[in-house]
Short mmCIF file of N, CA and C and ligand atoms in Angstrom, two decimals:
data_model
loop_
_atom_site.label_atom_id
_atom_site.label_comp_id
_atom_site.label_asym_id
_atom_site.label_seq_id
_atom_site.Cartn_x
_atom_site.Cartn_y
_atom_site.Cartn_z
N MET A 1 91.73 112.92 97.15
CA MET A 1 93.07 112.68 97.68
C MET A 1 93.04 112.64 99.20
N THR A 2 92.27 113.59 99.78
CA THR A 2 92.18 113.62 101.23
C THR A 2 91.62 112.31 101.77
N SER A 3 90.56 111.81 101.10
CA SER A 3 89.95 110.59 101.60
C SER A 3 90.90 109.41 101.46
N ARG A 4 91.70 109.43 100.40
CA ARG A 4 92.67 108.34 100.22
C ARG A 4 93.68 108.37 101.37
N ILE A 5 94.15 109.55 101.71
CA ILE A 5 95.12 109.67 102.81
C ILE A 5 94.48 109.21 104.12
N THR A 6 93.22 109.60 104.32
CA THR A 6 92.52 109.19 105.52
C THR A 6 92.41 107.68 105.58
N ARG A 7 92.06 107.07 104.44
CA ARG A 7 91.92 105.62 104.43
C ARG A 7 93.26 104.95 104.69
N LEU A 8 94.33 105.54 104.14
CA LEU A 8 95.66 104.98 104.38
C LEU A 8 96.00 105.05 105.87
N ALA A 9 95.66 106.18 106.49
CA ALA A 9 95.95 106.34 107.90
C ALA A 9 95.18 105.31 108.72
N VAL A 10 93.92 105.12 108.38
CA VAL A 10 93.10 104.12 109.08
C VAL A 10 93.71 102.74 108.90
N ALA A 11 94.14 102.46 107.67
CA ALA A 11 94.73 101.14 107.40
C ALA A 11 96.01 100.94 108.20
N SER A 12 96.79 102.01 108.34
CA SER A 12 98.03 101.89 109.10
C SER A 12 97.75 101.53 110.54
N VAL A 13 96.71 102.15 111.10
CA VAL A 13 96.33 101.82 112.47
C VAL A 13 95.88 100.36 112.53
N ALA A 14 95.08 99.96 111.55
CA ALA A 14 94.60 98.58 111.52
C ALA A 14 95.77 97.60 111.43
N THR A 15 96.76 97.96 110.61
CA THR A 15 97.93 97.09 110.45
C THR A 15 98.67 97.00 111.77
N ALA A 16 98.81 98.14 112.44
CA ALA A 16 99.52 98.15 113.71
C ALA A 16 98.80 97.28 114.73
N VAL A 17 97.47 97.38 114.76
CA VAL A 17 96.69 96.58 115.70
C VAL A 17 96.85 95.09 115.36
N ALA A 18 96.79 94.77 114.06
CA ALA A 18 96.92 93.38 113.65
C ALA A 18 98.30 92.83 114.02
N THR A 19 99.31 93.70 113.92
CA THR A 19 100.67 93.28 114.23
C THR A 19 100.81 92.96 115.72
N LEU A 20 100.07 93.70 116.55
CA LEU A 20 100.13 93.45 117.98
C LEU A 20 99.54 92.08 118.31
N GLY A 21 98.45 91.74 117.65
CA GLY A 21 97.85 90.42 117.88
C GLY A 21 98.51 89.43 116.94
N VAL A 22 99.61 88.86 117.36
CA VAL A 22 100.49 88.15 116.43
C VAL A 22 99.91 86.84 115.91
N THR A 23 98.87 86.33 116.55
CA THR A 23 98.36 85.03 116.14
C THR A 23 97.22 85.12 115.13
N VAL A 24 97.33 86.08 114.20
CA VAL A 24 96.25 86.32 113.25
C VAL A 24 96.21 85.29 112.13
N ALA A 25 97.27 84.50 111.99
CA ALA A 25 97.40 83.63 110.82
C ALA A 25 96.32 82.56 110.75
N ASN A 26 95.76 82.21 111.85
CA ASN A 26 94.72 81.18 111.86
C ASN A 26 93.56 81.60 110.96
N PRO A 27 93.19 80.77 109.98
CA PRO A 27 92.11 81.16 109.07
C PRO A 27 90.81 81.41 109.82
N GLY A 28 90.18 82.50 109.52
CA GLY A 28 88.94 82.83 110.19
C GLY A 28 87.76 82.16 109.49
N PRO A 29 86.55 82.52 109.86
CA PRO A 29 85.38 81.98 109.18
C PRO A 29 85.37 82.38 107.72
N ALA A 30 84.61 81.65 106.92
CA ALA A 30 84.64 81.87 105.47
C ALA A 30 84.29 83.30 105.09
N SER A 31 83.52 83.96 105.91
CA SER A 31 83.09 85.31 105.56
C SER A 31 84.19 86.35 105.82
N ALA A 32 85.20 85.98 106.60
CA ALA A 32 86.24 86.94 106.94
C ALA A 32 87.19 87.14 105.76
N ALA A 33 87.81 88.32 105.74
CA ALA A 33 88.82 88.55 104.72
C ALA A 33 89.98 87.59 104.95
N MET A 34 90.53 87.07 103.86
CA MET A 34 91.66 86.15 104.00
C MET A 34 92.93 86.90 104.32
N THR A 35 93.66 86.40 105.26
CA THR A 35 94.90 87.06 105.66
C THR A 35 96.07 86.49 104.87
N ILE A 36 96.81 87.39 104.27
CA ILE A 36 98.05 87.00 103.60
C ILE A 36 99.18 87.58 104.44
N CYS A 37 99.93 86.69 105.09
CA CYS A 37 101.01 87.13 105.95
C CYS A 37 102.27 87.35 105.12
N TYR A 38 102.81 88.56 105.22
CA TYR A 38 104.06 88.81 104.49
C TYR A 38 105.20 88.99 105.48
N ASN A 39 106.38 88.62 105.04
CA ASN A 39 107.54 88.61 105.91
C ASN A 39 108.67 89.40 105.24
N THR A 40 109.16 90.42 105.91
CA THR A 40 110.18 91.29 105.33
C THR A 40 111.55 91.08 105.99
N SER A 41 111.72 89.95 106.69
CA SER A 41 112.99 89.75 107.41
C SER A 41 114.19 89.70 106.46
N GLN A 42 113.94 89.36 105.18
CA GLN A 42 115.03 89.31 104.21
C GLN A 42 115.09 90.58 103.35
N ALA A 43 114.31 91.56 103.71
CA ALA A 43 114.32 92.83 102.97
C ALA A 43 114.26 93.99 103.95
N PRO A 44 115.26 94.07 104.83
CA PRO A 44 115.20 95.07 105.91
C PRO A 44 115.10 96.51 105.41
N SER A 45 115.67 96.79 104.23
CA SER A 45 115.62 98.17 103.73
C SER A 45 114.25 98.54 103.20
N TYR A 46 113.40 97.54 102.99
CA TYR A 46 112.11 97.79 102.35
C TYR A 46 110.91 97.41 103.21
N ALA A 47 111.14 97.23 104.50
CA ALA A 47 110.03 96.82 105.38
C ALA A 47 108.93 97.88 105.40
N SER A 48 109.33 99.15 105.52
CA SER A 48 108.29 100.18 105.60
C SER A 48 107.61 100.37 104.25
N ILE A 49 108.36 100.19 103.17
CA ILE A 49 107.77 100.25 101.83
C ILE A 49 106.75 99.11 101.67
N ALA A 50 107.09 97.94 102.17
CA ALA A 50 106.18 96.80 102.09
C ALA A 50 104.91 97.09 102.89
N ASN A 51 105.07 97.71 104.05
CA ASN A 51 103.90 98.06 104.85
C ASN A 51 103.00 99.05 104.12
N GLN A 52 103.62 100.01 103.45
CA GLN A 52 102.82 100.98 102.68
C GLN A 52 102.10 100.28 101.53
N ALA A 53 102.80 99.38 100.86
CA ALA A 53 102.18 98.65 99.75
C ALA A 53 101.03 97.79 100.25
N ALA A 54 101.21 97.18 101.41
CA ALA A 54 100.14 96.35 101.98
C ALA A 54 98.92 97.21 102.28
N SER A 55 99.14 98.40 102.83
CA SER A 55 98.02 99.30 103.13
C SER A 55 97.29 99.70 101.85
N ILE A 56 98.05 99.96 100.80
CA ILE A 56 97.43 100.33 99.52
C ILE A 56 96.54 99.19 99.02
N TRP A 57 97.05 97.98 99.05
CA TRP A 57 96.25 96.85 98.57
C TRP A 57 95.06 96.59 99.51
N ASN A 58 95.27 96.73 100.79
CA ASN A 58 94.17 96.50 101.74
C ASN A 58 93.05 97.52 101.54
N ASN A 59 93.43 98.75 101.25
CA ASN A 59 92.43 99.79 101.03
C ASN A 59 91.70 99.63 99.71
N ALA A 60 92.42 99.12 98.71
CA ALA A 60 91.86 99.08 97.36
C ALA A 60 90.97 97.86 97.13
N THR A 61 91.09 96.84 98.00
CA THR A 61 90.43 95.57 97.73
C THR A 61 89.52 95.14 98.88
N THR A 62 88.70 94.15 98.59
CA THR A 62 87.95 93.45 99.61
C THR A 62 88.40 91.99 99.58
N ASN A 63 88.02 91.23 100.57
CA ASN A 63 88.23 89.77 100.61
C ASN A 63 89.65 89.34 100.98
N LEU A 64 90.57 90.27 101.16
CA LEU A 64 91.91 89.86 101.56
C LEU A 64 92.53 90.95 102.45
N THR A 65 93.41 90.53 103.32
CA THR A 65 94.14 91.46 104.18
C THR A 65 95.60 91.04 104.22
N LEU A 66 96.46 91.93 103.79
CA LEU A 66 97.90 91.69 103.92
C LEU A 66 98.33 92.13 105.31
N SER A 67 99.00 91.24 106.03
CA SER A 67 99.38 91.53 107.41
C SER A 67 100.85 91.19 107.62
N ALA A 68 101.53 92.06 108.37
CA ALA A 68 102.99 91.94 108.52
C ALA A 68 103.40 90.90 109.54
N ASN A 69 104.35 90.09 109.16
CA ASN A 69 105.09 89.24 110.10
C ASN A 69 104.22 88.36 110.99
N CYS A 70 103.10 87.89 110.46
CA CYS A 70 102.28 86.91 111.19
C CYS A 70 102.54 85.52 110.61
N GLY A 71 103.35 85.44 109.58
CA GLY A 71 103.62 84.18 108.92
C GLY A 71 104.33 84.49 107.61
N SER A 72 104.37 83.54 106.71
CA SER A 72 105.18 83.72 105.51
C SER A 72 104.49 83.23 104.25
N ASN A 73 103.24 83.64 104.03
CA ASN A 73 102.63 83.36 102.74
C ASN A 73 103.44 84.05 101.64
N LEU A 74 103.89 85.25 101.96
CA LEU A 74 104.65 86.06 101.02
C LEU A 74 105.96 86.47 101.66
N ARG A 75 107.06 86.03 101.08
CA ARG A 75 108.39 86.43 101.56
C ARG A 75 108.94 87.48 100.62
N ILE A 76 109.48 88.55 101.19
CA ILE A 76 110.02 89.64 100.40
C ILE A 76 111.54 89.69 100.61
N TYR A 77 112.26 89.75 99.50
CA TYR A 77 113.72 89.76 99.54
C TYR A 77 114.24 91.01 98.86
N GLN A 78 115.41 91.48 99.27
CA GLN A 78 116.09 92.52 98.52
C GLN A 78 117.33 91.91 97.88
N ILE A 79 117.53 92.24 96.61
CA ILE A 79 118.66 91.71 95.85
C ILE A 79 119.37 92.87 95.18
N THR A 80 120.56 92.63 94.65
CA THR A 80 121.32 93.68 93.98
C THR A 80 121.50 93.31 92.52
N GLY A 81 120.84 94.05 91.64
CA GLY A 81 120.95 93.82 90.21
C GLY A 81 120.03 92.71 89.73
N GLY A 82 119.86 92.65 88.42
CA GLY A 82 119.08 91.59 87.80
C GLY A 82 117.61 91.92 87.61
N GLY A 83 117.17 93.00 88.22
CA GLY A 83 115.76 93.38 88.07
C GLY A 83 114.87 92.79 89.14
N SER A 84 113.82 93.53 89.47
CA SER A 84 112.85 93.05 90.46
C SER A 84 111.92 92.05 89.80
N TYR A 85 111.44 91.10 90.57
CA TYR A 85 110.51 90.12 90.00
C TYR A 85 109.71 89.43 91.10
N ALA A 86 108.77 88.64 90.66
CA ALA A 86 107.91 87.92 91.61
C ALA A 86 107.77 86.48 91.18
N ILE A 87 107.71 85.59 92.16
CA ILE A 87 107.41 84.19 91.90
C ILE A 87 106.14 83.86 92.69
N ARG A 88 105.07 83.62 91.96
CA ARG A 88 103.81 83.25 92.61
C ARG A 88 103.73 81.72 92.62
N THR A 89 103.69 81.15 93.81
CA THR A 89 103.59 79.69 93.92
C THR A 89 102.14 79.25 93.94
N SER A 90 101.26 80.10 94.40
CA SER A 90 99.82 79.91 94.29
C SER A 90 99.20 81.26 94.63
N LEU A 91 97.92 81.40 94.41
CA LEU A 91 97.30 82.70 94.66
C LEU A 91 97.49 83.10 96.12
N GLY A 92 98.13 84.26 96.33
CA GLY A 92 98.36 84.75 97.69
C GLY A 92 99.61 84.22 98.35
N ASN A 93 100.36 83.40 97.64
CA ASN A 93 101.60 82.84 98.18
C ASN A 93 102.74 83.03 97.18
N GLY A 94 103.93 83.28 97.70
CA GLY A 94 105.07 83.37 96.80
C GLY A 94 106.17 84.24 97.36
N ARG A 95 107.04 84.69 96.44
CA ARG A 95 108.19 85.49 96.84
C ARG A 95 108.32 86.71 95.92
N VAL A 96 108.69 87.82 96.52
CA VAL A 96 108.93 89.05 95.77
C VAL A 96 110.39 89.45 95.98
N TYR A 97 111.05 89.80 94.89
CA TYR A 97 112.45 90.21 94.94
C TYR A 97 112.55 91.66 94.47
N ILE A 98 113.08 92.51 95.35
CA ILE A 98 113.24 93.92 95.01
C ILE A 98 114.72 94.19 94.74
N ASP A 99 115.00 94.65 93.51
CA ASP A 99 116.36 95.00 93.10
C ASP A 99 116.69 96.38 93.67
N THR A 100 117.67 96.43 94.56
CA THR A 100 117.99 97.69 95.24
C THR A 100 118.49 98.76 94.26
N GLN A 101 119.19 98.33 93.20
CA GLN A 101 119.67 99.31 92.21
C GLN A 101 118.49 99.90 91.43
N GLN A 102 117.57 99.03 91.06
CA GLN A 102 116.40 99.47 90.32
C GLN A 102 115.52 100.41 91.16
N ALA A 103 115.47 100.12 92.45
CA ALA A 103 114.64 100.92 93.35
C ALA A 103 115.22 102.32 93.57
N GLN A 104 116.44 102.55 93.05
CA GLN A 104 116.99 103.91 93.08
C GLN A 104 116.63 104.66 91.81
N GLN A 105 116.22 103.91 90.78
CA GLN A 105 115.84 104.53 89.51
C GLN A 105 114.33 104.75 89.43
N TYR A 106 113.60 103.72 89.86
CA TYR A 106 112.14 103.77 89.83
C TYR A 106 111.62 103.92 91.25
N SER A 107 110.36 104.30 91.37
CA SER A 107 109.72 104.39 92.67
C SER A 107 109.71 103.03 93.36
N PRO A 108 110.37 102.89 94.51
CA PRO A 108 110.36 101.59 95.17
C PRO A 108 108.97 101.16 95.62
N LEU A 109 108.11 102.13 95.94
CA LEU A 109 106.75 101.77 96.35
C LEU A 109 105.95 101.22 95.17
N ARG A 110 106.14 101.83 94.00
CA ARG A 110 105.45 101.32 92.80
C ARG A 110 105.96 99.91 92.45
N ILE A 111 107.26 99.72 92.57
CA ILE A 111 107.81 98.38 92.32
C ILE A 111 107.18 97.37 93.29
N MET A 112 107.13 97.76 94.56
CA MET A 112 106.62 96.82 95.58
C MET A 112 105.15 96.49 95.35
N THR A 113 104.33 97.50 95.12
CA THR A 113 102.90 97.23 94.92
C THR A 113 102.68 96.43 93.64
N HIS A 114 103.50 96.69 92.62
CA HIS A 114 103.41 95.93 91.36
C HIS A 114 103.74 94.46 91.59
N GLU A 115 104.88 94.21 92.24
CA GLU A 115 105.30 92.81 92.42
C GLU A 115 104.32 92.07 93.33
N ILE A 116 103.81 92.74 94.35
CA ILE A 116 102.79 92.10 95.20
C ILE A 116 101.54 91.83 94.37
N GLY A 117 101.25 92.72 93.41
CA GLY A 117 100.11 92.50 92.52
C GLY A 117 100.18 91.15 91.81
N HIS A 118 101.40 90.73 91.45
CA HIS A 118 101.55 89.40 90.83
C HIS A 118 101.16 88.30 91.82
N ILE A 119 101.57 88.45 93.07
CA ILE A 119 101.24 87.44 94.09
C ILE A 119 99.72 87.38 94.28
N LEU A 120 99.07 88.54 94.07
CA LEU A 120 97.62 88.62 94.25
C LEU A 120 96.86 88.22 92.98
N GLY A 121 97.59 87.78 91.96
CA GLY A 121 96.93 87.19 90.81
C GLY A 121 96.96 87.98 89.52
N LEU A 122 97.60 89.14 89.52
CA LEU A 122 97.58 89.98 88.31
C LEU A 122 98.75 89.67 87.38
N PRO A 123 98.50 89.68 86.08
CA PRO A 123 99.58 89.56 85.09
C PRO A 123 100.17 90.94 84.77
N ASP A 124 101.26 90.95 84.01
CA ASP A 124 101.80 92.21 83.53
C ASP A 124 100.93 92.77 82.42
N ASN A 125 101.00 94.07 82.26
CA ASN A 125 100.29 94.76 81.19
C ASN A 125 101.15 95.95 80.79
N TYR A 126 102.14 95.67 79.94
CA TYR A 126 103.14 96.69 79.61
C TYR A 126 102.62 97.68 78.58
N ASN A 127 101.61 98.44 78.94
CA ASN A 127 101.05 99.38 77.97
C ASN A 127 101.58 100.80 78.13
N GLY A 128 102.53 100.99 79.05
CA GLY A 128 103.15 102.30 79.19
C GLY A 128 102.35 103.29 79.99
N SER A 129 101.16 102.91 80.45
CA SER A 129 100.30 103.86 81.17
C SER A 129 100.66 103.90 82.65
N CYS A 130 100.92 105.11 83.13
CA CYS A 130 101.26 105.28 84.54
C CYS A 130 100.04 105.04 85.44
N ALA A 131 98.84 105.11 84.86
CA ALA A 131 97.63 104.87 85.65
C ALA A 131 97.43 103.39 85.93
N ILE A 132 98.17 102.56 85.22
CA ILE A 132 98.05 101.10 85.38
C ILE A 132 99.24 100.60 86.18
N LEU A 133 98.98 99.99 87.33
CA LEU A 133 100.07 99.51 88.17
C LEU A 133 100.86 98.41 87.48
N MET A 134 100.15 97.53 86.78
CA MET A 134 100.82 96.38 86.20
C MET A 134 101.52 96.71 84.88
N SER A 135 101.56 98.01 84.51
CA SER A 135 102.39 98.41 83.37
C SER A 135 103.85 98.45 83.78
N GLY A 136 104.11 98.40 85.09
CA GLY A 136 105.47 98.27 85.60
C GLY A 136 106.42 99.32 85.05
N GLY A 137 107.62 98.86 84.67
CA GLY A 137 108.65 99.76 84.20
C GLY A 137 108.35 100.38 82.85
N SER A 138 107.34 99.88 82.14
CA SER A 138 107.03 100.44 80.82
C SER A 138 106.54 101.88 80.92
N ALA A 139 106.11 102.30 82.12
CA ALA A 139 105.64 103.68 82.29
C ALA A 139 106.79 104.64 82.56
N GLY A 140 108.02 104.12 82.63
CA GLY A 140 109.19 104.98 82.78
C GLY A 140 109.51 105.33 84.22
N THR A 141 110.72 105.89 84.39
CA THR A 141 111.19 106.19 85.74
C THR A 141 110.43 107.35 86.39
N SER A 142 109.80 108.20 85.57
CA SER A 142 109.09 109.35 86.14
C SER A 142 107.76 108.94 86.76
N CYS A 143 107.28 107.75 86.46
CA CYS A 143 105.99 107.30 86.99
C CYS A 143 106.17 106.75 88.39
N THR A 144 105.53 107.40 89.35
CA THR A 144 105.65 106.95 90.74
C THR A 144 104.30 106.46 91.29
N ASN A 145 103.31 106.32 90.42
CA ASN A 145 101.97 105.90 90.89
C ASN A 145 102.02 104.49 91.51
N PRO A 146 101.72 104.36 92.80
CA PRO A 146 101.77 103.04 93.43
C PRO A 146 100.40 102.40 93.57
N TYR A 147 99.36 103.04 92.99
CA TYR A 147 98.00 102.55 93.23
C TYR A 147 97.49 101.70 92.06
N PRO A 148 96.86 100.57 92.38
CA PRO A 148 96.22 99.81 91.31
C PRO A 148 95.04 100.60 90.75
N SER A 149 94.76 100.41 89.46
CA SER A 149 93.55 101.02 88.89
C SER A 149 92.34 100.33 89.52
N SER A 150 91.16 100.92 89.34
CA SER A 150 89.97 100.29 89.91
C SER A 150 89.74 98.92 89.28
N ALA A 151 90.07 98.78 87.99
CA ALA A 151 89.91 97.48 87.34
C ALA A 151 90.87 96.45 87.92
N GLU A 152 92.11 96.87 88.16
CA GLU A 152 93.09 95.95 88.75
C GLU A 152 92.66 95.54 90.16
N ALA A 153 92.19 96.51 90.93
CA ALA A 153 91.78 96.23 92.31
C ALA A 153 90.58 95.30 92.35
N SER A 154 89.60 95.54 91.48
CA SER A 154 88.41 94.70 91.53
C SER A 154 88.72 93.29 91.04
N ARG A 155 89.68 93.17 90.12
CA ARG A 155 90.11 91.84 89.66
C ARG A 155 90.66 91.04 90.86
N VAL A 156 91.50 91.68 91.66
CA VAL A 156 92.07 91.00 92.83
C VAL A 156 90.97 90.62 93.82
N SER A 157 90.06 91.56 94.09
CA SER A 157 88.96 91.25 95.01
C SER A 157 88.18 90.03 94.54
N ASN A 158 87.93 89.97 93.23
CA ASN A 158 87.18 88.84 92.69
C ASN A 158 87.95 87.53 92.82
N LEU A 159 89.26 87.58 92.62
CA LEU A 159 90.07 86.36 92.71
C LEU A 159 90.06 85.79 94.13
N PHE A 160 89.91 86.67 95.12
CA PHE A 160 89.93 86.23 96.52
C PHE A 160 88.54 86.06 97.10
N ALA A 161 87.55 86.01 96.24
CA ALA A 161 86.17 85.94 96.74
C ALA A 161 85.78 84.55 97.23
N GLY A 162 86.64 83.55 97.06
CA GLY A 162 86.32 82.19 97.51
C GLY A 162 86.41 82.05 99.02
N THR A 163 86.43 80.82 99.45
CA THR A 163 86.39 80.56 100.89
C THR A 163 87.69 79.95 101.41
N ARG A 164 88.71 79.89 100.57
CA ARG A 164 89.95 79.26 101.01
C ARG A 164 90.94 80.29 101.53
N SER A 165 91.60 79.95 102.60
CA SER A 165 92.60 80.86 103.16
C SER A 165 93.87 80.79 102.30
N ALA A 166 94.71 81.79 102.45
CA ALA A 166 95.98 81.80 101.71
C ALA A 166 96.81 80.57 102.07
N THR A 167 96.75 80.16 103.33
CA THR A 167 97.53 78.99 103.76
C THR A 167 96.98 77.72 103.11
N GLU A 168 95.67 77.63 103.00
CA GLU A 168 95.08 76.47 102.32
C GLU A 168 95.46 76.46 100.84
N ARG A 169 95.51 77.64 100.25
CA ARG A 169 95.86 77.73 98.83
C ARG A 169 97.32 77.34 98.59
N ALA A 170 98.14 77.40 99.64
CA ALA A 170 99.58 77.15 99.47
C ALA A 170 99.87 75.74 98.96
N THR A 171 98.95 74.81 99.18
CA THR A 171 99.17 73.45 98.72
C THR A 171 98.67 73.24 97.29
N ASP A 172 98.14 74.28 96.70
CA ASP A 172 97.56 74.20 95.36
C ASP A 172 98.42 75.03 94.41
N SER A 173 99.07 74.37 93.47
CA SER A 173 99.99 75.10 92.59
C SER A 173 99.27 75.77 91.43
N THR A 174 97.95 75.70 91.39
CA THR A 174 97.21 76.39 90.35
C THR A 174 97.53 77.89 90.40
N GLY A 175 97.86 78.43 89.28
CA GLY A 175 98.19 79.86 89.25
C GLY A 175 99.66 80.13 89.48
N SER A 176 100.44 79.06 89.64
CA SER A 176 101.87 79.23 89.84
C SER A 176 102.51 79.85 88.60
N GLN A 177 103.29 80.89 88.81
CA GLN A 177 103.92 81.56 87.66
C GLN A 177 105.08 82.42 88.13
N VAL A 178 106.07 82.54 87.27
CA VAL A 178 107.22 83.41 87.55
C VAL A 178 107.07 84.67 86.69
N PHE A 179 107.19 85.83 87.32
CA PHE A 179 107.05 87.10 86.61
C PHE A 179 108.40 87.82 86.63
N ARG A 180 109.18 87.58 85.62
CA ARG A 180 110.47 88.25 85.50
C ARG A 180 110.36 89.40 84.51
N ASP A 181 111.38 90.23 84.48
CA ASP A 181 111.48 91.32 83.52
C ASP A 181 110.34 92.33 83.65
N SER A 182 109.69 92.37 84.83
CA SER A 182 108.68 93.40 85.04
C SER A 182 109.32 94.77 84.94
N TRP A 183 110.52 94.82 85.46
CA TRP A 183 111.23 96.09 85.51
C TRP A 183 112.59 95.85 84.88
N PRO A 184 112.82 96.46 83.71
CA PRO A 184 114.10 96.24 83.03
C PRO A 184 115.28 96.67 83.91
N ALA A 185 116.41 96.02 83.72
CA ALA A 185 117.58 96.31 84.55
C ALA A 185 118.12 97.72 84.34
N VAL A 186 117.86 98.29 83.17
CA VAL A 186 118.22 99.70 82.94
C VAL A 186 116.93 100.45 82.63
N PRO A 187 116.91 101.76 82.89
CA PRO A 187 115.67 102.51 82.64
C PRO A 187 115.20 102.35 81.20
N ALA A 188 113.92 102.09 81.04
CA ALA A 188 113.36 101.91 79.71
C ALA A 188 113.19 103.25 79.01
N THR A 189 113.38 103.26 77.71
CA THR A 189 113.05 104.44 76.91
C THR A 189 111.61 104.28 76.45
N VAL A 190 110.76 105.11 76.99
CA VAL A 190 109.34 104.99 76.66
C VAL A 190 108.99 106.00 75.58
N GLY A 191 108.57 105.51 74.45
CA GLY A 191 108.25 106.39 73.34
C GLY A 191 106.85 106.90 73.40
ZN1 ZN B 1 105.50 92.51 86.62
#
């Protein structure tokens, strides 16, 4: 746990440094981690939650870096009612919608990391396990785990192991998918 907190702290510093150098969006050499720029201008209540979720994904994976407000590969919105969901337009690109009502019932950080997980290529896995991030709302309101399992994290790392930047991928609709009903509009009864 201590090492995880340390890594999160290091990632926060890295994120802050990246934010200062605002022109990070330019794709680097093929060996560099791909930058996925996320934009929280339409989700002002969840900007810090998005930053925490980005740090979690950055720490858990290789080959990609989520960076704040350097561009708009990923746009994050806050909505009222209807449930949180994600629209992946291509790997590393899309939109995440956070239902403010739902985020009062479930952990908003778990919702955010889950929905970003869809943008990073993961499907839902409603098996009710709190250890699985992509189990979403099926793990119930008491589950606040915001961390991907090692299997989920390595899956994302593998998906981003190519040489194309997120911006280059934006013109490729392969992998386009809408992920609705990740989080039911009312708390689920988990048996
Ligand atoms: Zn989902």
